[in-house]
Short mmCIF file of C-alpha atoms in Angstrom, two decimals:
data_model
loop_
_atom_site.label_atom_id
_atom_site.label_comp_id
_atom_site.label_asym_id
_atom_site.label_seq_id
_atom_site.Cartn_x
_atom_site.Cartn_y
_atom_site.Cartn_z
CA ARG A 1 106.30 115.16 62.07
CA MET A 2 103.41 112.85 61.25
CA ASP A 3 101.01 115.29 62.84
CA SER A 4 102.41 118.18 60.82
CA MET A 5 102.15 116.21 57.59
CA GLY A 6 98.55 115.30 58.31
CA ARG A 7 97.67 118.92 59.09
CA PHE A 8 99.29 120.08 55.83
CA SER A 9 97.33 117.54 53.76
CA ALA A 10 94.05 118.51 55.42
CA LEU A 11 94.73 122.23 54.88
CA LEU A 12 95.59 121.72 51.19
CA SER A 13 92.40 119.70 50.69
CA CYS A 14 90.32 122.52 52.18
CA ILE A 15 92.00 125.11 49.96
CA CYS A 16 91.38 123.05 46.84
CA ALA A 17 87.75 122.53 47.77
CA LEU A 18 87.35 126.27 48.32
CA ILE A 19 88.87 127.04 44.88
CA LEU A 20 86.47 124.63 43.19
CA SER A 21 83.46 126.14 44.94
CA LEU A 22 84.38 129.72 43.98
CA ALA A 23 85.50 129.06 40.40
CA ASN A 24 83.12 130.07 37.61
CA SER A 25 82.85 126.83 35.70
CA ASP A 26 81.84 126.94 31.99
CA GLY A 27 80.96 123.32 32.01
CA SER A 28 84.54 122.12 31.63
CA ASP A 29 85.98 119.91 34.34
CA VAL A 30 89.64 120.75 33.54
CA LEU A 31 90.09 122.66 36.81
CA GLY A 32 88.60 119.76 38.74
CA GLN A 33 90.94 117.32 37.06
CA ILE A 34 93.99 119.48 37.82
CA ILE A 35 93.03 119.81 41.48
CA GLY A 36 92.33 116.07 41.63
CA VAL A 37 95.84 115.33 40.34
CA ILE A 38 97.36 117.73 42.91
CA LEU A 39 95.45 116.10 45.76
CA LEU A 40 96.43 112.63 44.57
CA VAL A 41 100.11 113.56 44.49
CA VAL A 42 99.98 115.25 47.90
CA THR A 43 98.08 112.32 49.44
CA THR A 44 100.51 109.79 47.99
CA VAL A 45 103.57 111.70 49.21
CA SER A 46 102.01 112.23 52.65
CA THR A 47 101.17 108.54 52.98
CA CYS A 48 104.67 107.49 51.97
CA LEU A 49 106.29 109.89 54.42
CA GLN A 50 104.05 108.79 57.27
CA ILE A 51 104.89 105.13 56.56
CA TYR A 52 108.57 106.10 56.59
CA PHE A 53 108.21 107.94 59.89
CA VAL A 54 106.42 104.96 61.47
CA PHE A 55 109.08 102.48 60.45
CA THR A 56 112.02 104.73 61.36
CA SER A 57 110.55 105.25 64.82
CA LEU A 58 111.12 101.55 65.51
CA GLU A 59 114.44 101.12 67.30
CA PRO A 60 115.87 98.21 65.23
CA LEU A 61 115.02 99.86 61.89
CA ARG A 62 116.32 103.23 63.05
CA ARG A 63 119.61 101.68 64.12
CA CYS A 64 119.88 99.91 60.77
CA ARG A 65 119.24 103.15 58.90
CA ASP A 66 121.76 105.13 60.97
CA GLY A 67 124.35 102.39 60.49
CA ARG A 68 124.00 102.31 56.71
CA LEU A 69 124.09 106.11 56.51
CA GLY A 70 126.91 106.45 59.03
CA LEU A 71 124.83 108.66 61.36
CA LEU A 72 125.60 109.04 65.08
CA THR A 73 122.69 109.36 67.48
CA PHE A 74 123.29 111.36 70.64
CA LYS A 75 121.10 111.32 73.75
CA ASP A 76 120.50 113.97 76.38
CA THR A 77 119.58 112.12 79.59
CA THR A 78 118.55 115.36 81.32
CA LEU A 79 115.90 116.21 78.72
CA ASN A 80 115.38 112.54 77.72
CA SER A 81 115.76 113.44 74.05
CA GLU A 82 117.69 111.88 71.15
CA GLY A 83 119.00 113.34 67.90
CA LEU A 84 121.92 114.09 65.64
CA PRO A 85 125.05 115.70 67.08
CA HIS A 86 124.15 119.22 65.98
CA GLN A 87 120.76 118.85 67.68
CA ILE A 88 121.97 117.50 71.03
CA MET A 89 125.53 118.66 71.65
CA PRO A 90 124.99 122.46 71.97
CA GLY A 91 122.74 122.05 75.03
CA LEU A 92 124.41 118.99 76.55
CA ASP A 93 125.40 119.29 80.23
CA VAL A 94 128.43 117.03 80.48
CA GLY A 95 128.47 117.01 84.27
CA LYS A 96 124.87 115.81 84.45
CA GLU A 97 125.52 113.21 81.76
CA ILE A 98 128.39 111.76 83.81
CA LYS A 99 126.18 111.74 86.89
CA HIS A 100 123.26 110.05 85.13
CA ARG A 101 125.20 107.55 83.02
CA ILE A 102 127.91 106.47 85.50
CA TRP A 103 127.22 107.55 89.08
CA HIS A 104 123.46 106.96 89.15
CA ARG A 105 123.70 103.65 87.33
CA PHE A 106 126.22 102.36 89.85
CA TRP A 107 124.09 103.26 92.84
CA ASP A 108 120.86 102.08 91.19
CA GLY A 109 122.53 98.73 90.72
CA VAL A 110 123.72 98.60 94.33
CA LEU A 111 120.34 99.58 95.76
CA LEU A 112 118.26 97.30 93.55
CA THR A 113 120.39 94.16 93.33
CA MET A 114 122.22 94.19 96.67
CA CYS A 115 119.96 96.04 99.12
CA GLY A 116 116.40 95.19 98.12
CA ASP A 117 113.23 96.91 96.97
CA ASP A 118 112.57 98.77 100.22
CA ILE A 119 115.86 100.67 100.04
CA ALA A 120 115.41 101.45 96.33
CA ALA A 121 111.88 102.69 97.06
CA ARG A 122 113.20 104.83 99.90
CA ASN A 123 115.73 106.45 97.57
CA ILE A 124 112.96 107.23 95.08
CA GLU A 125 110.96 108.74 97.95
CA LEU A 126 113.89 111.02 98.83
CA LYS A 127 114.20 112.04 95.20
CA GLU A 128 110.50 112.91 95.06
CA GLU A 129 110.85 114.97 98.24
CA THR A 130 113.54 117.00 96.49
CA GLN A 131 111.38 117.43 93.39
CA ASN A 132 108.37 118.50 95.46
CA HIS A 133 110.17 120.94 97.76
CA GLY A 134 113.04 122.08 95.55
CA LEU A 135 116.76 121.69 96.05
CA ALA A 136 116.95 125.07 97.84
CA LYS A 137 114.81 123.81 100.75
CA ILE A 138 116.82 120.61 100.95
CA LYS A 139 119.99 122.70 101.19
CA ILE A 140 118.45 124.84 103.97
CA HIS A 141 117.65 121.64 105.84
CA TRP A 142 121.20 120.30 105.72
CA ASP A 143 122.76 123.70 106.34
CA GLY A 144 120.77 123.80 109.56
CA GLU A 145 121.64 120.23 110.51
CA SER A 146 125.32 121.14 110.29
CA ILE A 147 124.84 123.64 113.14
CA PRO A 148 124.54 121.84 116.52
CA GLU A 149 122.27 124.52 118.02
CA VAL A 150 119.86 124.36 115.11
CA ARG A 151 119.88 120.56 115.08
CA ASP A 152 119.10 120.49 118.82
CA MET A 153 116.36 123.08 118.41
CA ARG A 154 114.67 121.02 115.70
CA MET A 155 114.82 117.86 117.78
CA HIS A 156 113.44 119.77 120.78
CA ALA A 157 110.47 120.88 118.68
CA ARG A 158 109.81 117.30 117.59
CA GLN A 159 110.18 115.88 121.10
CA HIS A 160 108.32 118.53 123.10
CA LEU A 161 106.22 120.83 120.91
CA GLU A 162 104.65 118.97 117.99
CA GLY A 163 100.95 118.56 118.62
CA VAL A 164 98.37 120.94 120.08
CA ASP A 165 98.28 123.93 122.43
CA LEU A 166 100.86 126.03 120.60
CA PHE A 167 100.64 129.80 120.16
CA CYS A 168 101.45 131.74 116.99
CA ASP A 169 100.43 135.07 115.45
CA GLY A 170 98.02 135.96 118.23
CA GLY A 171 96.13 132.70 118.41
CA TRP A 172 96.31 129.12 119.64
CA ALA A 173 97.03 126.40 117.12
CA LYS A 174 98.23 122.90 116.34
CA LEU A 175 101.78 122.24 115.11
CA TRP A 176 102.86 119.44 112.80
CA ILE A 177 106.39 118.95 111.55
CA ASP A 178 107.97 117.50 108.44
CA ASP A 179 111.35 116.21 109.53
CA TYR A 180 112.78 116.16 105.97
CA PRO A 181 113.21 118.75 104.78
CA PHE A 182 112.54 120.28 108.20
CA GLN A 183 109.41 122.41 108.05
CA MET A 184 106.84 123.37 110.66
CA PHE A 185 103.20 124.01 109.84
CA VAL A 186 100.94 125.95 112.19
CA VAL A 187 97.22 125.08 111.92
CA PRO A 188 95.09 127.71 113.74
CA ASP A 189 92.35 126.50 116.06
CA ASN A 190 89.98 129.03 114.47
CA GLY A 191 90.26 127.37 111.07
CA GLY A 192 92.50 130.03 109.49
CA ASP A 193 95.14 129.43 106.84
CA VAL A 194 97.99 127.06 107.60
CA LYS A 195 101.26 128.91 108.16
CA PRO A 196 104.53 127.24 107.11
CA ILE A 197 107.70 128.02 109.06
CA ILE A 198 110.89 127.15 107.18
CA ASP A 199 113.47 129.83 107.91
CA ILE A 200 115.87 128.95 110.73
CA ALA A 201 115.48 132.33 112.44
CA GLN A 202 111.66 132.10 112.32
CA THR A 203 111.80 128.57 113.68
CA GLN A 204 113.93 129.70 116.61
CA GLN A 205 111.58 132.61 117.29
CA PHE A 206 108.57 130.28 117.30
CA VAL A 207 110.24 127.80 119.66
CA ASP A 208 111.29 130.58 122.05
CA GLU A 209 107.74 131.96 122.11
CA GLN A 210 106.36 128.59 123.22
CA HIS A 211 108.51 128.76 126.35
CA SER A 212 107.51 132.29 127.33
CA ALA A 213 105.71 132.70 130.65
CA TRP A 214 102.55 133.96 128.91
CA VAL A 215 102.22 130.97 126.56
CA THR A 216 103.21 128.48 129.27
CA ALA A 217 100.45 129.78 131.57
CA GLY A 218 97.85 129.58 128.81
CA ARG A 219 98.96 126.08 127.84
CA GLU A 220 98.58 124.90 131.44
CA VAL A 221 94.99 126.17 131.52
CA ARG A 222 94.19 124.34 128.29
CA ARG A 223 95.82 121.12 129.52
CA ARG A 224 93.75 121.19 132.67
CA LEU A 225 90.60 121.62 130.62
CA ARG A 226 91.64 118.65 128.47
CA ALA A 227 92.17 116.63 131.65
CA MET A 228 88.70 117.59 132.89
CA SER A 229 87.23 116.48 129.56
CA MET A 230 89.12 113.17 129.72
CA SER A 231 87.88 112.55 133.24
CA GLY A 232 84.25 113.34 132.51
CA ALA A 233 83.67 113.76 136.24
CA ARG A 234 81.34 116.42 137.57
CA PHE A 235 82.09 119.16 140.06
CA GLU A 236 80.13 121.87 141.76
CA ARG A 237 79.75 125.14 139.91
CA PRO A 238 76.30 126.38 141.00
CA PHE A 239 74.49 129.10 139.11
CA SER A 240 71.00 130.00 138.00
CA GLN A 241 69.51 131.52 134.91
CA THR A 242 66.09 132.48 133.61
CA GLU A 243 64.74 130.13 130.97
CA THR A 244 61.54 129.96 128.96
CA GLU A 245 59.38 126.90 128.44
CA THR A 246 55.86 126.04 127.32
CA PHE A 247 53.65 123.99 129.68
CA ALA A 248 50.08 122.67 129.66
CA ASP A 249 48.02 125.17 131.68
CA GLY A 250 44.43 124.12 132.07
CA GLU A 251 41.67 123.05 129.71
CA GLU A 252 38.91 124.79 127.82
CA THR A 253 35.57 123.14 127.01
CA HIS A 254 33.51 124.27 124.03
CA THR A 255 29.96 123.17 123.01
CA ASP A 256 28.84 123.69 119.44
CA ASP A 257 25.28 124.41 118.14
CA GLU A 258 24.53 120.71 117.89
CA GLY A 259 25.43 120.09 121.51
CA ASN A 260 28.77 118.41 120.86
CA THR A 261 31.36 119.09 123.54
CA GLU A 262 35.08 119.51 122.74
CA THR A 263 37.81 119.84 125.36
CA LYS A 264 41.01 121.65 124.36
CA THR A 265 44.27 121.75 126.34
CA LEU A 266 45.61 125.25 126.88
CA TYR A 267 49.32 126.08 126.98
CA SER A 268 51.28 128.92 128.53
CA THR A 269 54.84 129.99 127.72
CA VAL A 270 56.45 131.20 130.91
CA SER A 271 59.85 132.29 132.13
CA PHE A 272 61.25 130.93 135.35
CA ASP A 273 64.52 130.55 137.24
CA VAL A 274 66.43 127.27 136.84
CA TYR A 275 69.09 126.34 139.41
CA TYR A 276 72.08 124.24 138.37
CA THR A 277 74.70 122.72 140.67
CA GLU A 278 77.13 120.24 139.07
CA CYS A 279 78.75 120.37 135.67
CA SER A 280 81.27 118.53 133.50
CA VAL A 281 83.64 119.87 130.86
CA ALA A 282 83.92 118.64 127.24
CA VAL A 283 86.61 119.64 124.72
CA SER A 284 86.05 119.06 121.00
CA THR A 285 88.22 119.67 117.92
CA GLN A 286 87.76 120.41 114.21
CA ASP A 287 87.96 116.70 113.38
CA ALA A 288 87.24 114.13 116.05
CA SER A 289 88.53 111.31 113.82
CA LYS A 290 92.10 112.67 113.89
CA LEU A 291 94.51 112.38 116.76
CA MET A 292 95.75 115.78 117.91
CA ALA A 293 93.45 117.68 115.56
CA ALA A 294 93.35 121.47 115.53
CA GLY A 295 90.49 123.25 117.29
CA PHE A 296 89.67 123.77 120.95
CA ASN A 297 85.95 124.11 121.65
CA VAL A 298 85.05 123.95 125.34
CA SER A 299 81.54 123.41 126.63
CA VAL A 300 80.41 123.32 130.27
CA ASN A 301 77.52 120.87 130.54
CA TYR A 302 74.85 120.65 133.24
CA GLY A 303 72.11 118.07 133.64
CA ASP A 304 70.70 118.68 137.13
CA GLY A 305 68.72 121.87 136.61
CA CYS A 306 65.60 122.34 138.69
CA GLY A 307 63.05 125.12 139.19
CA ASP A 308 59.38 126.04 139.61
CA ALA A 309 57.37 127.59 136.80
CA TYR A 310 54.23 129.56 137.71
CA LEU A 311 51.27 128.76 135.43
CA PRO A 312 49.15 131.93 135.01
CA ARG A 313 45.90 130.27 133.82
CA THR A 314 45.49 127.74 136.61
CA GLY A 315 47.62 129.47 139.22
CA GLY A 316 49.51 126.23 139.72
CA THR A 317 53.25 125.52 139.79
CA GLN A 318 55.14 123.17 137.46
CA HIS A 319 58.21 121.69 139.15
CA VAL A 320 61.05 120.99 136.68
CA THR A 321 63.97 118.63 137.35
CA ASN A 322 66.96 117.19 135.43
CA ARG A 323 67.01 120.12 133.10
CA GLY A 324 70.18 120.45 130.98
CA CYS A 325 72.15 123.32 129.50
CA SER A 326 75.55 123.97 127.94
CA MET A 327 77.61 127.04 128.81
CA PRO A 328 80.71 128.51 127.14
CA VAL A 329 84.19 128.33 128.64
CA GLY A 330 83.82 131.86 130.01
CA HIS A 331 81.34 130.40 132.51
CA LEU A 332 84.34 128.91 134.31
CA GLY A 333 86.00 132.32 134.64
CA ILE A 334 88.47 131.56 131.83
CA ALA A 335 89.46 134.37 129.48
CA ASP A 336 89.29 134.03 125.68
CA ASN A 337 93.11 133.93 125.53
CA TYR A 338 93.19 131.22 128.25
CA GLN A 339 95.24 133.31 130.61
CA PRO A 340 94.64 132.49 134.30
CA THR A 341 92.36 134.77 136.28
CA ALA A 342 91.44 134.88 139.95
CA GLU A 343 88.11 133.28 139.11
CA SER A 344 89.67 130.51 137.02
CA ASP A 345 92.24 129.81 139.75
CA GLU A 346 89.41 129.41 142.25
CA MET A 347 87.50 127.13 139.85
CA PHE A 348 90.53 124.90 139.25
CA GLU A 349 91.11 124.66 142.99
CA THR A 350 87.55 123.46 143.69
CA SER A 351 87.72 121.02 140.76
CA ARG A 352 91.21 119.70 141.50
CA HIS A 353 89.81 116.23 142.16
CA VAL A 354 88.56 116.19 138.55
CA TRP A 355 91.55 117.34 136.49
CA GLU A 356 94.58 116.52 138.62
CA PRO A 357 94.33 112.68 138.39
CA SER A 358 93.88 112.84 134.58
CA LEU A 359 96.55 115.43 133.82
CA PRO A 360 99.45 112.90 133.71
CA SER A 361 97.48 110.80 131.20
CA VAL A 362 96.97 113.85 128.99
CA GLU A 363 100.69 114.65 129.04
CA ALA A 364 101.56 111.00 128.45
CA GLY A 365 99.26 110.96 125.43
CA PHE A 366 101.08 113.95 123.94
CA ASP A 367 104.47 112.34 124.56
CA ALA A 368 103.33 109.04 123.03
CA TYR A 369 102.06 110.88 119.95
CA ARG A 370 105.41 112.61 119.43
CA GLN A 371 107.49 109.53 120.15
CA ASN A 372 105.43 107.51 117.67
CA LEU A 373 106.13 110.09 114.95
CA ILE A 374 109.82 110.15 115.82
CA GLY A 375 109.88 106.34 115.74
CA GLU A 376 108.26 106.21 112.29
CA ARG A 377 110.81 108.67 110.92
CA ALA A 378 113.68 106.83 112.57
CA ALA A 379 112.50 103.56 111.00
CA ALA A 380 112.59 105.16 107.56
CA ASN A 381 116.12 106.45 108.21
CA ASN A 382 117.21 102.98 109.30
CA ILE A 383 116.26 101.76 105.84
CA LEU A 384 118.11 104.59 104.09
CA SER A 385 119.18 107.84 105.70
CA SER A 386 117.54 111.08 104.60
CA GLY A 387 120.91 112.43 103.52
CA PHE A 388 121.79 109.62 101.13
CA TRP A 389 120.16 111.17 98.07
CA TYR A 390 121.60 114.63 98.77
CA PHE A 391 125.11 113.74 99.90
CA VAL A 392 125.75 110.57 97.88
CA TYR A 393 123.32 109.82 95.06
CA ASN A 394 123.21 113.38 93.74
CA ASN A 395 126.91 114.12 94.27
CA PRO A 396 129.23 112.44 91.72
CA LEU A 397 132.08 114.67 92.90
CA LEU A 398 132.05 112.98 96.31
CA SER A 399 135.52 111.71 97.11
CA ARG A 400 136.06 108.09 98.05
CA HIS A 401 137.23 109.10 101.51
CA HIS A 402 134.12 111.17 102.22
CA LEU A 403 131.91 108.43 100.77
CA GLN A 404 133.39 105.93 103.22
CA GLU A 405 132.99 108.37 106.08
CA TYR A 406 129.33 108.95 105.23
CA LEU A 407 128.35 105.31 104.71
CA CYS A 408 130.08 104.15 107.89
CA SER A 409 128.66 106.88 110.11
CA LYS A 410 125.15 107.45 108.70
CA GLU A 411 123.84 104.24 107.16
CA LYS A 412 122.34 101.51 109.33
CA ASN A 413 121.87 99.09 106.42
CA GLU A 414 124.66 96.50 106.58
CA VAL A 415 125.19 96.37 102.80
CA LEU A 416 125.80 100.11 102.56
CA ALA A 417 127.71 100.37 105.83
CA THR A 418 130.20 97.70 104.68
CA LEU A 419 130.18 98.56 100.99
CA MET A 420 133.63 100.16 101.05
CA ASP A 421 135.20 96.96 102.39
CA LYS A 422 133.26 94.35 100.41
CA GLN A 423 132.98 96.06 97.02
CA GLN A 424 136.43 97.55 96.55
CA ASP A 425 136.76 96.31 92.95
CA GLY A 426 133.44 97.82 91.94
CA LEU A 427 134.32 101.13 93.57
CA ASP A 428 137.75 101.10 91.89
CA PHE A 429 136.08 100.73 88.52
CA LEU A 430 133.52 103.44 89.34
CA TYR A 431 136.09 106.03 90.35
CA LYS A 432 138.40 105.18 87.40
CA ARG A 433 135.51 105.75 85.00
CA LEU A 434 134.73 109.07 86.66
CA THR A 435 138.38 110.13 86.48
CA PHE A 436 138.58 109.20 82.81
CA CYS A 437 135.42 111.09 81.90
CA TYR A 438 136.35 114.24 83.79
CA ARG A 439 139.90 114.31 82.37
CA HIS A 440 139.48 113.06 78.81
CA ALA A 441 139.76 115.68 76.11
CA ALA A 442 136.58 114.49 74.43
CA TRP A 443 134.63 115.82 77.38
#
């Protein structure tokens, strides 16, 4: 209102100034005096109204005014707005008002004064999860948890699949999981867009695909390569290739007109065969600073290359040793889709001493990663279960019997688990207030 009043005063001032500038004055200032009086009146009224608005916005003065005038102020806790009955009542949601004013206040008091800041903060976190994901996704989560097969499937994914070496939509990827609400996110190794998987049927399809013979075979190949990278040991995989290098190849002496002699080294760029014998395997990801990052880049590294380069100018031979090179994963006979081939099987057999001792450590690392995530989520649920906000805090229609059943079976916190026994008077008062509000004719 203050803003509107200020805008009106400014607009009227502009209009008056425009009239004065366009008027054909005959030397009389009557028009100017009239406009001056108008502006003075408008400015005075505007100032008085703005002072009134400032003072009536103060809570004590507003209450005093409403009391003297006999005005009732209503509040909508959903929209966080206040006003007169005709402004608030038409859009008032009585059910939400009961939930906010009675049910929420009771539980806020319990969580803050009896349970501690960590539990209150956890409840706020659950509320924010609902705001971020929407109530529909939260409902999908709990609908799935009510089905034993779906609940077991989700736990299986968390215990055995979350991490790397998963397959989806024709490519290998990393999988990370949000346990509440349950969502899976597939991060392609090739840097493509992240794919969320929320639907129960799609989740089941994804999990089933990971246990297919094709994906299992490819995962085993990738795990062996990871084990070879962890080991860092070398194994024989001899090959040769033609490489090009520039070498010093003789000298040239030149004498100028003054008899000065200058000797210049000559160079020749030649191609020659380099023979390599032992290699090691290295696996890198998109982000080396992150544990279980997406990406699977395999390089086969040699450092024992040797060969003889023929120097055409001098006719000599340059012997080269300890030459290095890096080859792609296909050099090991491994296909782009990581499916086993006869050549890759032969390679893994000859390098068994490299990958086999490290393979258990690779698998143990994956298990430790998953168990750590499960432990972190379990610790949060021990503070306050994920279902508390959905089943209790946001459900004022919850019967006392079902409330007791939930708190006793789901909550690990002693205050909440024993609340029904130790706070019977408080719960009696709570449920009597709810009964009164739902039944009273005024509602």
